[in-house]
XYZ file of N, CA and C in Angstrom:
474
model
N 0.853 -1.173 0.000
C 0.000 0.000 0.000
C 0.902 1.239 0.000
N 0.657 2.160 -0.909
C 1.504 3.349 -0.958
C 1.219 4.251 0.242
N 2.092 5.228 0.459
C 2.024 6.060 1.658
C 0.732 6.846 1.788
N 0.262 7.467 0.699
C -0.949 8.281 0.770
C -2.165 7.417 1.102
N -2.259 6.269 0.436
C -3.372 5.353 0.690
C -3.327 4.881 2.148
N -2.132 4.520 2.595
C -1.947 4.060 3.974
C -2.335 5.161 4.966
N -2.001 6.394 4.637
C -2.332 7.523 5.500
C -3.846 7.665 5.668
N -4.593 7.566 4.572
C -6.054 7.667 4.663
C -6.649 6.531 5.480
N -6.171 5.327 5.257
C -6.673 4.174 6.008
C -6.372 4.352 7.485
N -5.151 4.713 7.803
C -4.773 4.903 9.210
C -5.572 6.034 9.856
N -5.796 7.103 9.102
C -6.582 8.228 9.628
C -8.007 7.777 9.923
N -8.613 7.033 9.011
C -9.985 6.562 9.208
C -10.079 5.642 10.425
N -9.164 4.701 10.543
C -9.186 3.771 11.684
C -8.934 4.530 12.984
N -8.019 5.474 12.961
C -7.737 6.273 14.155
C -8.977 7.043 14.603
N -9.697 7.631 13.654
C -10.929 8.342 13.997
C -11.940 7.391 14.635
N -12.048 6.186 14.088
C -12.972 5.207 14.662
C -12.544 4.844 16.085
N -11.264 4.625 16.282
C -10.767 4.224 17.596
C -10.871 5.362 18.617
N -11.056 6.574 18.143
C -11.237 7.732 19.031
C -12.714 8.010 19.301
N -13.613 7.184 18.747
C -15.026 7.326 19.062
C -15.936 7.739 17.924
N -15.373 8.078 16.766
C -16.240 8.396 15.619
C -16.970 7.140 15.167
N -18.152 7.300 14.611
C -18.824 6.130 14.064
C -18.177 5.773 12.725
N -18.591 4.669 12.141
C -17.969 4.167 10.911
C -18.068 5.172 9.770
N -19.227 5.778 9.610
C -19.439 6.740 8.536
C -18.566 7.979 8.733
N -18.577 8.524 9.938
C -17.746 9.687 10.241
C -16.273 9.380 9.988
N -15.842 8.210 10.377
C -14.435 7.831 10.253
C -13.979 7.845 8.804
N -14.761 7.246 7.930
C -14.387 7.177 6.513
C -14.516 8.551 5.860
N -15.644 9.195 6.015
C -15.868 10.477 5.339
C -14.888 11.546 5.820
N -14.676 11.627 7.116
C -13.816 12.670 7.666
C -12.353 12.447 7.302
N -11.954 11.215 7.149
C -10.563 10.920 6.781
C -10.179 11.564 5.452
N -11.154 11.792 4.589
C -10.898 12.344 3.256
C -11.339 13.806 3.119
N -11.669 14.462 4.211
C -12.157 15.849 4.154
C -11.177 16.758 3.410
N -9.895 16.527 3.586
C -8.894 17.387 2.952
C -8.934 17.304 1.424
N -9.317 16.149 0.899
C -9.378 15.977 -0.560
C -10.341 16.983 -1.175
N -11.417 17.282 -0.458
C -12.455 18.162 -0.976
C -12.431 19.547 -0.320
N -11.333 19.823 0.390
C -11.138 21.122 1.043
C -12.299 21.452 1.971
N -12.724 20.436 2.713
C -13.834 20.605 3.643
C -13.329 20.576 5.082
N -14.022 21.280 5.944
C -13.713 21.292 7.360
C -14.055 19.921 7.949
N -13.103 19.245 8.587
C -13.388 17.916 9.147
C -14.576 17.903 10.115
N -14.740 18.960 10.895
C -15.864 19.001 11.839
C -17.198 19.010 11.096
N -17.264 19.714 9.980
C -18.493 19.756 9.184
C -18.778 18.389 8.574
N -17.757 17.749 8.037
C -17.929 16.413 7.461
C -18.379 15.441 8.542
N -17.789 15.545 9.708
C -18.163 14.667 10.821
C -19.634 14.849 11.192
N -20.085 16.079 11.233
C -21.495 16.340 11.557
C -22.421 15.834 10.462
N -22.045 16.058 9.190
C -22.884 15.607 8.068
C -23.032 14.086 8.042
N -21.994 13.391 8.443
C -21.997 11.928 8.359
C -22.442 11.250 9.648
N -22.672 12.016 10.702
C -22.974 11.447 12.017
C -24.202 10.533 12.027
N -25.241 10.888 11.335
C -26.488 10.117 11.367
C -26.424 8.775 10.660
N -25.359 8.548 9.902
C -25.241 7.298 9.148
C -24.567 6.185 9.948
N -24.134 6.497 11.160
C -23.479 5.486 11.996
C -24.439 4.402 12.441
N -23.878 3.238 12.744
C -24.698 2.120 13.204
C -25.646 1.615 12.142
N -25.274 1.804 10.895
C -26.153 1.371 9.806
C -27.363 2.275 9.694
N -27.170 3.575 9.787
C -28.158 4.653 9.754
C -28.903 4.698 11.096
N -28.477 5.625 11.920
C -29.150 5.832 13.197
C -29.208 4.607 14.081
N -28.218 3.736 13.933
C -28.111 2.494 14.711
C -29.259 1.518 14.422
N -29.812 1.599 13.206
C -30.865 0.657 12.814
C -30.284 -0.558 12.093
N -28.964 -0.582 11.935
C -28.230 -1.713 11.372
C -28.577 -1.996 9.913
N -28.820 -0.928 9.156
C -29.068 -1.077 7.722
C -27.719 -0.996 6.998
N -27.556 -0.156 5.988
C -26.292 -0.127 5.256
C -25.151 0.303 6.188
N -24.067 -0.437 6.139
C -22.876 -0.185 6.943
C -22.464 1.281 6.852
N -22.175 1.880 7.983
C -21.759 3.271 8.021
C -20.496 3.533 7.221
N -19.566 2.593 7.214
C -18.336 2.776 6.436
C -18.673 2.898 4.955
N -19.643 2.119 4.509
C -20.093 2.195 3.124
C -20.785 3.537 2.882
N -21.620 3.963 3.817
C -22.294 5.261 3.686
C -21.282 6.388 3.571
N -20.223 6.331 4.361
C -19.178 7.344 4.275
C -18.530 7.362 2.904
N -18.276 6.181 2.376
C -17.680 6.061 1.051
C -18.629 6.606 -0.020
N -19.907 6.355 0.129
C -20.910 6.848 -0.823
C -20.982 8.377 -0.775
N -20.914 8.951 0.419
C -20.907 10.410 0.526
C -19.697 10.995 -0.192
N -18.559 10.359 -0.045
C -17.351 10.825 -0.723
C -17.500 10.741 -2.235
N -18.078 9.652 -2.705
C -18.294 9.502 -4.153
C -19.213 10.607 -4.669
N -20.186 10.990 -3.879
C -21.053 12.096 -4.254
C -20.291 13.405 -4.324
N -19.370 13.607 -3.401
C -18.530 14.810 -3.455
C -17.668 14.806 -4.712
N -17.228 13.651 -5.086
C -16.345 13.518 -6.247
C -17.089 13.678 -7.564
N -18.231 13.020 -7.689
C -18.870 12.922 -8.998
C -20.327 13.345 -9.026
N -20.844 13.773 -7.888
C -22.247 14.169 -7.848
C -22.502 15.433 -8.638
N -23.578 15.459 -9.404
C -23.874 16.646 -10.220
C -24.421 17.792 -9.376
N -24.019 18.996 -9.714
C -24.595 20.183 -9.070
C -25.960 20.484 -9.665
N -26.134 20.146 -10.927
C -27.388 20.371 -11.644
C -28.230 19.103 -11.551
N -29.337 19.177 -10.860
C -30.168 17.991 -10.646
C -30.808 17.456 -11.920
N -30.777 18.214 -12.983
C -31.325 17.758 -14.263
C -30.291 17.066 -15.148
N -29.066 16.982 -14.678
C -27.991 16.402 -15.471
C -27.999 14.874 -15.328
N -28.778 14.222 -16.168
C -28.932 12.762 -16.098
C -27.623 12.025 -16.359
N -26.826 12.549 -17.264
C -25.543 11.907 -17.566
C -24.643 11.903 -16.320
N -24.551 13.037 -15.652
C -23.728 13.130 -14.449
C -24.285 12.257 -13.327
N -25.616 12.220 -13.199
C -26.230 11.348 -12.192
C -25.877 9.893 -12.462
N -25.961 9.514 -13.725
C -25.644 8.137 -14.112
C -24.191 7.805 -13.787
N -23.293 8.737 -14.087
C -21.880 8.514 -13.786
C -21.641 8.383 -12.282
N -22.306 9.232 -11.513
C -22.181 9.166 -10.055
C -22.714 7.835 -9.533
N -23.901 7.458 -9.974
C -24.488 6.195 -9.525
C -23.631 5.005 -9.932
N -23.060 5.073 -11.095
C -22.190 4.001 -11.566
C -20.966 3.867 -10.664
N -20.358 4.992 -10.315
C -19.188 4.972 -9.419
C -19.573 4.413 -8.056
N -20.704 4.862 -7.525
C -21.162 4.366 -6.224
C -21.326 2.847 -6.284
N -21.951 2.365 -7.332
C -22.176 0.919 -7.460
C -20.846 0.163 -7.518
N -19.872 0.704 -8.223
C -18.557 0.053 -8.303
C -17.900 -0.025 -6.934
N -17.918 1.084 -6.206
C -17.299 1.121 -4.884
C -18.006 0.180 -3.914
N -19.330 0.227 -3.920
C -20.115 -0.608 -3.007
C -19.938 -2.089 -3.336
N -19.927 -2.425 -4.609
C -19.714 -3.827 -5.003
C -18.343 -4.334 -4.564
N -17.351 -3.477 -4.671
C -16.005 -3.877 -4.236
C -16.009 -4.150 -2.733
N -16.655 -3.288 -1.974
C -16.759 -3.499 -0.527
C -17.484 -4.808 -0.238
N -18.599 -5.023 -0.931
C -19.384 -6.244 -0.720
C -18.577 -7.488 -1.079
N -17.842 -7.447 -2.176
C -17.002 -8.582 -2.573
C -15.963 -8.897 -1.500
N -15.398 -7.872 -0.917
C -14.344 -8.063 0.087
C -14.876 -8.449 1.458
N -16.082 -7.989 1.778
C -16.583 -8.147 3.147
C -17.806 -9.048 3.277
N -18.379 -9.455 2.162
C -19.502 -10.381 2.200
C -20.870 -9.742 2.266
N -20.932 -8.469 2.630
C -22.210 -7.773 2.759
C -21.934 -6.283 2.866
N -22.989 -5.487 2.697
C -22.911 -4.059 2.991
C -23.896 -3.703 4.100
N -24.538 -4.707 4.661
C -25.550 -4.504 5.702
C -24.901 -4.637 7.073
N -25.009 -3.606 7.867
C -24.393 -3.551 9.187
C -24.737 -4.786 10.031
N -26.012 -5.089 10.118
C -26.444 -6.215 10.946
C -25.794 -7.522 10.496
N -25.705 -7.733 9.201
C -25.076 -8.950 8.680
C -23.579 -8.959 8.968
N -22.936 -7.837 8.831
C -21.499 -7.756 9.099
C -21.213 -8.026 10.571
N -22.069 -7.537 11.455
C -21.875 -7.779 12.883
C -22.115 -9.245 13.237
N -23.146 -9.831 12.670
C -23.412 -11.255 12.957
C -22.301 -12.142 12.420
N -21.692 -11.722 11.303
C -20.586 -12.489 10.750
C -19.431 -12.564 11.745
N -19.352 -11.595 12.619
C -18.281 -11.574 13.609
C -18.733 -12.200 14.924
N -19.960 -12.656 14.972
C -20.460 -13.324 16.160
C -20.979 -12.403 17.244
N -20.987 -11.097 17.041
C -21.505 -10.219 18.080
C -22.983 -9.946 17.822
N -23.677 -9.648 18.881
C -25.121 -9.428 18.786
C -25.403 -8.039 18.227
N -26.146 -7.979 17.156
C -26.494 -6.702 16.534
C -27.800 -6.197 17.128
N -27.713 -5.385 18.163
C -28.898 -4.828 18.805
C -29.294 -3.566 18.050
N -30.551 -3.517 17.613
C -31.006 -2.350 16.867
C -32.293 -1.762 17.426
N -32.661 -2.150 18.645
C -33.919 -1.665 19.201
C -33.744 -0.398 20.042
N -32.575 0.196 19.999
C -32.328 1.431 20.727
C -31.382 2.320 19.928
N -31.558 3.614 20.107
C -30.676 4.568 19.437
C -29.408 4.836 20.250
N -29.357 4.301 21.457
C -28.215 4.566 22.344
C -26.990 3.796 21.859
N -25.924 4.517 21.514
C -24.721 3.822 21.038
C -24.055 3.036 22.167
N -23.404 1.966 21.787
C -22.665 1.173 22.760
C -21.486 1.969 23.295
N -21.141 1.696 24.529
C -19.950 2.312 25.098
C -18.728 1.762 24.399
N -17.791 2.614 24.112
C -16.555 2.193 23.465
C -15.594 1.691 24.532
N -15.542 0.400 24.664
C -14.670 -0.250 25.640
C -13.716 -1.183 24.896
N -12.760 -1.734 25.623
C -11.842 -2.697 25.014
C -12.626 -3.888 24.466
N -13.670 -4.312 25.190
C -14.499 -5.426 24.729
C -15.219 -5.073 23.429
N -15.758 -3.861 23.357
C -16.437 -3.397 22.150
C -15.502 -3.516 20.948
N -14.302 -2.963 21.082
C -13.359 -2.981 19.963
C -12.896 -4.397 19.626
N -12.802 -5.253 20.639
C -12.365 -6.633 20.401
C -13.429 -7.453 19.673
N -14.704 -7.195 19.953
C -15.794 -7.974 19.359
C -16.180 -7.511 17.963
N -16.060 -6.230 17.703
C -16.600 -5.645 16.484
C -15.638 -5.724 15.299
N -16.190 -5.994 14.127
C -15.359 -5.960 12.924
C -15.267 -4.545 12.336
N -15.848 -3.578 13.022
C -16.033 -2.240 12.455
C -14.729 -1.564 12.035
N -13.692 -1.651 12.826
C -12.426 -1.003 12.452
C -11.911 -1.587 11.140
N -12.090 -2.888 10.952
C -11.659 -3.520 9.697
C -12.533 -3.067 8.527
N -13.811 -2.851 8.763
C -14.705 -2.382 7.700
C -14.384 -0.934 7.338
N -14.061 -0.124 8.337
C -13.634 1.255 8.106
C -12.355 1.255 7.266
N -11.409 0.402 7.640
C -10.150 0.311 6.888
C -10.413 -0.128 5.451
N -11.303 -1.087 5.268
C -11.631 -1.582 3.938
C -12.229 -0.471 3.078
N -13.216 0.238 3.616
C -13.868 1.310 2.857
C -12.876 2.433 2.539
N -12.045 2.789 3.494
C -11.061 3.855 3.267
C -10.041 3.430 2.214
N -9.611 2.194 2.257
C -8.652 1.706 1.257
C -9.282 1.687 -0.132
N -10.513 1.201 -0.226
C -11.211 1.155 -1.516
C -11.333 2.565 -2.085
N -11.706 3.531 -1.244
C -11.856 4.893 -1.744
C -10.497 5.491 -2.107
N -9.486 5.225 -1.310
C -8.132 5.722 -1.618
C -7.632 5.131 -2.935
N -7.941 3.868 -3.187
C -7.561 3.241 -4.465
C -8.281 3.905 -5.634
N -9.549 4.252 -5.427
C -10.290 4.971 -6.454
C -9.613 6.309 -6.754
N -9.245 7.056 -5.712
C -8.580 8.347 -5.923
C -7.239 8.172 -6.634
N -6.533 7.143 -6.234
C -5.239 6.853 -6.858
C -5.406 6.570 -8.359
N -6.412 5.794 -8.686
C -6.703 5.464 -10.097
C -7.145 6.715 -10.852
N -7.957 7.531 -10.202
C -8.439 8.784 -10.813
C -7.273 9.696 -11.168
N -6.271 9.718 -10.324
C -5.155 10.645 -10.506
C -4.096 10.140 -11.499
N -4.279 8.952 -12.018
C -3.295 8.420 -12.977
C -3.440 9.063 -14.324
């Protein structure tokens, strides 16, 4: 892994280990690419944690990656069908790569794959303890999404 890609992955995992949710971790790690304030990106992506509001739907790391793809290729003109198609195509490519590598893009499924109980009947986030980090595959999913997005940027810049 080249240095820049490694830096983004490490930044995303570090943010997660400091308490950011999966979506915040991935999206905020790349804030500099789009000249955005990290605090603003963190706030924009906050609701996507826990598979959207802790309902265990689409993985937050994937949501963060999708938000980044929108920053990269999303059309400013809502009538631009060609640009929308290109954006959706990129999102599908990124999401499929994540799914191929991780087996799913659904938070609840990813958590069950690791043997931990995916509780979704409360909005209260779990306490971040050593046990939490040991049981959850989330840091690895954050790293995966950040690496996939960094690879996309690397390819774009060639």
